Amino acid sequence: MRLCRPWAPLVGLLVAGIILLSLSRLGLVIWQWDRVIAQKALTTVLLQGLRVDLIQMGLWLLPLALLAPLIAHDKTWRLWRWSLIIWGSLTLTVLAFMEASTPAFIQQYDLRPNRLFIEYLQYPQEVASTLWHGFKLPLILGLSLTLCVLMITWRTLKRRLPHHPPKGHSIRLLMTWPLVILLLAGMIRSTTEHRPANPAMFALTADPLVNSLILDSTWSVEFALYNLQHEAHSSSIYGHLSDQAMLATLRHGDMPWLNPNASLPTLHTQTATYARAKPLNLVIILEESLGAGFVQSLGGQALTPELESLKSQGWWFENLYATGTRSVRGIEAVVSGFMPTPARSVVKLSLAQRHFFTLADLLKQQGYHTEFIYGGEAHFDNMRSFFTGNGFDQVVDQNDYKNPMFTGSWGVSDEDLFHKTDQRLQQHTQSGQPFFTLVFSSSNHEPFEYPSGRIQPEGPIHSVHNAVRYADYALGQFFDQAQQRDYWHNTLFLVVADHDVRVYGNELVPIKHFHIPGLIVGADIQPRKIKSITSQIDLPPTLLSLMGINSQHPMPGRDMTQASQQAAQGRAMMQFADNWALMRGQAVTILQPEKPALAGRYDATTQSLTLTGTASSAQSRDALAHALLPAWLYQQRRYHLQADQPPMIAKQASNQSMAYK
């Protein structure tokens, strides 16, 4: 124990911080008792909350621990003592202030402080007025509590910290310093999984508020600040167009229904091509890393015979292109119909965690039960948080599988996934409620693990080719079973890849690796080949039309059930690193940061892109408008249903000009 004495001040701060945060969380739980109990999440909130608090305190204590060997000895003891007093007081004061701010923020936004907390600092007058007139008592109590914590912490540290170092202090500190740093690093990382802990890891219920109670408000805001540096790198790197010029360009091009003067410019009415007395159910199967190159013969033998056999039963998209190279990019396109940007996918961005359009949001308002089924951990890539905040009633992930037949690095096998899916679809059918189910596979993910005895592997067992064979086998087993179920005749199935397994090449945008398979089957769908160039963002509007759903939505994609769209040459948008491509037929326009747009031609037969020089002003303007739109819609929070208006301060809700420079 004597060895640990040099770290007593840090241990004291750790305990004080944990107590402060835990008491605040307990108070919030009591306040929101009905919602916590409805999710059966009391134990989860308290225990996982403690884990979050350890992460938070580790972040605050790490700077002191790193400095200790330099200043925690005889000659610099005074500096060390005052560092402890100032930093310790600042730590507990900030934590207290954020927790004191939380109840009022929850009342307004039904979540702990997040990105909006930071954004509203731009409007101090409006915020101060709102707080004083609407939250006067919480404001006074919060500021008083914060001031009390500051005074108590300051006085306690000044009184208890010695003015001179104890005997042997420096030696004991140096001996234990590596262990302390290791412990703090473990606290901060909080997991042995692929990535460190993040807020999405704690989105463990279907209620976003309950999920946010697990966090502490300081960490929530800190993570929002961290995300800001990624969001700042927006499509503006490609050039400048005023808002009105951007919207006008799109209106005279692909989006004639666009209303530049509306608060939600892309919101429009879509009338279903297929009129149905009762709309169909929907199941989207997102296949991990299944590029179009795999859905072909390799050395004379097809890698995906099951998918090949299904092609003759439904709509097969021969020229379908992914919008990006990550799963979350595929998710945002297929589930939200959102166009790609050079920033991270909206699945991971702060402003899209609530009040952002998804098919689930639309269908939920039409009485559908909505769910996401995954074989791995749903917090990965922030999926759980995005889904539960935007219309999904339920999330099924690895923790919900009892005795799976196989579990690999990325979760249970695709067979387990589809077995669970079949069970869920049968349950929904028995309940009589229409359903939308998003299924995301994971077996075709490096290190390519799958159950033995299902396929005849060739070459290295854990290769991508064998993983594709297994994924196809599992998919075929599911459809053989699904076609015998009652739900088959009133359910539409989309099978589509999120992206290719590896997108690479020496081209500015390796278009051939954006080519992916897409198939719509089920119900009364008749075989058809769609030859027009199609983007992932065209799939959601097409599905709604085939389901027989008339709707109003903000998706800019094309309804491929319309004969005019099938006859058109089509277009696709692709984001690759910092480059962005718009392909119309064979013509390609490529945008690069701080450079003129380039023109080129893509030969689908040879799968090669040939650059022909600088793009014309019309080509450049067309591509730039398409690249700027999604970033503008996201930043302005204008991509949602009319009835799902995000709360805003009046000034922020006003018509702002956002010219990109």
PDB file of N, CA and C in Angstrom, residues 8 15 34 126 224 234 256 318 396 456 558:
ATOM      1  N   ALA A   8      -2.434   8.800  -4.245  1.00  0.00           N
ATOM      2  CA  ALA A   8      -3.636   9.006  -3.433  1.00  0.00           C
ATOM      3  C   ALA A   8      -4.496  10.172  -3.922  1.00  0.00           C
ATOM      4  N   VAL A  15     -12.528   8.622  -7.152  1.00  0.00           N
ATOM      5  CA  VAL A  15     -13.674   8.244  -6.322  1.00  0.00           C
ATOM      6  C   VAL A  15     -14.712   9.365  -6.300  1.00  0.00           C
ATOM      7  N   ASP A  34     -40.198   5.399 -15.384  1.00  0.00           N
ATOM      8  CA  ASP A  34     -41.130   4.637 -16.225  1.00  0.00           C
ATOM      9  C   ASP A  34     -40.461   4.176 -17.518  1.00  0.00           C
ATOM     10  N   GLU A 126     -29.710  34.061 -27.653  1.00  0.00           N
ATOM     11  CA  GLU A 126     -30.932  33.273 -27.735  1.00  0.00           C
ATOM     12  C   GLU A 126     -30.959  32.176 -26.685  1.00  0.00           C
ATOM     13  N   ALA A 224     -19.023  14.255 -29.237  1.00  0.00           N
ATOM     14  CA  ALA A 224     -19.560  15.110 -30.292  1.00  0.00           C
ATOM     15  C   ALA A 224     -18.484  16.054 -30.829  1.00  0.00           C
ATOM     16  N   SER A 234     -16.084  18.560 -45.362  1.00  0.00           N
ATOM     17  CA  SER A 234     -17.294  18.295 -46.133  1.00  0.00           C
ATOM     18  C   SER A 234     -17.039  18.433 -47.625  1.00  0.00           C
ATOM     19  N   PRO A 256     -36.539  17.095 -60.960  1.00  0.00           N
ATOM     20  CA  PRO A 256     -37.481  18.143 -61.384  1.00  0.00           C
ATOM     21  C   PRO A 256     -38.537  18.463 -60.331  1.00  0.00           C
ATOM     22  N   GLU A 318     -28.333  -5.280 -63.316  1.00  0.00           N
ATOM     23  CA  GLU A 318     -27.075  -5.637 -63.961  1.00  0.00           C
ATOM     24  C   GLU A 318     -25.996  -4.576 -63.793  1.00  0.00           C
ATOM     25  N   VAL A 396     -31.731  -6.720 -32.972  1.00  0.00           N
ATOM     26  CA  VAL A 396     -31.311  -8.065 -32.587  1.00  0.00           C
ATOM     27  C   VAL A 396     -29.845  -8.215 -32.959  1.00  0.00           C
ATOM     28  N   GLN A 456     -17.340 -27.030 -50.087  1.00  0.00           N
ATOM     29  CA  GLN A 456     -16.080 -27.658 -50.431  1.00  0.00           C
ATOM     30  C   GLN A 456     -15.048 -26.546 -50.649  1.00  0.00           C
ATOM     31  N   ARG A 558     -34.060   7.380 -57.819  1.00  0.00           N
ATOM     32  CA  ARG A 558     -35.029   7.142 -58.882  1.00  0.00           C
ATOM     33  C   ARG A 558     -35.899   5.934 -58.573  1.00  0.00           C
TER      34      ARG A 558
END
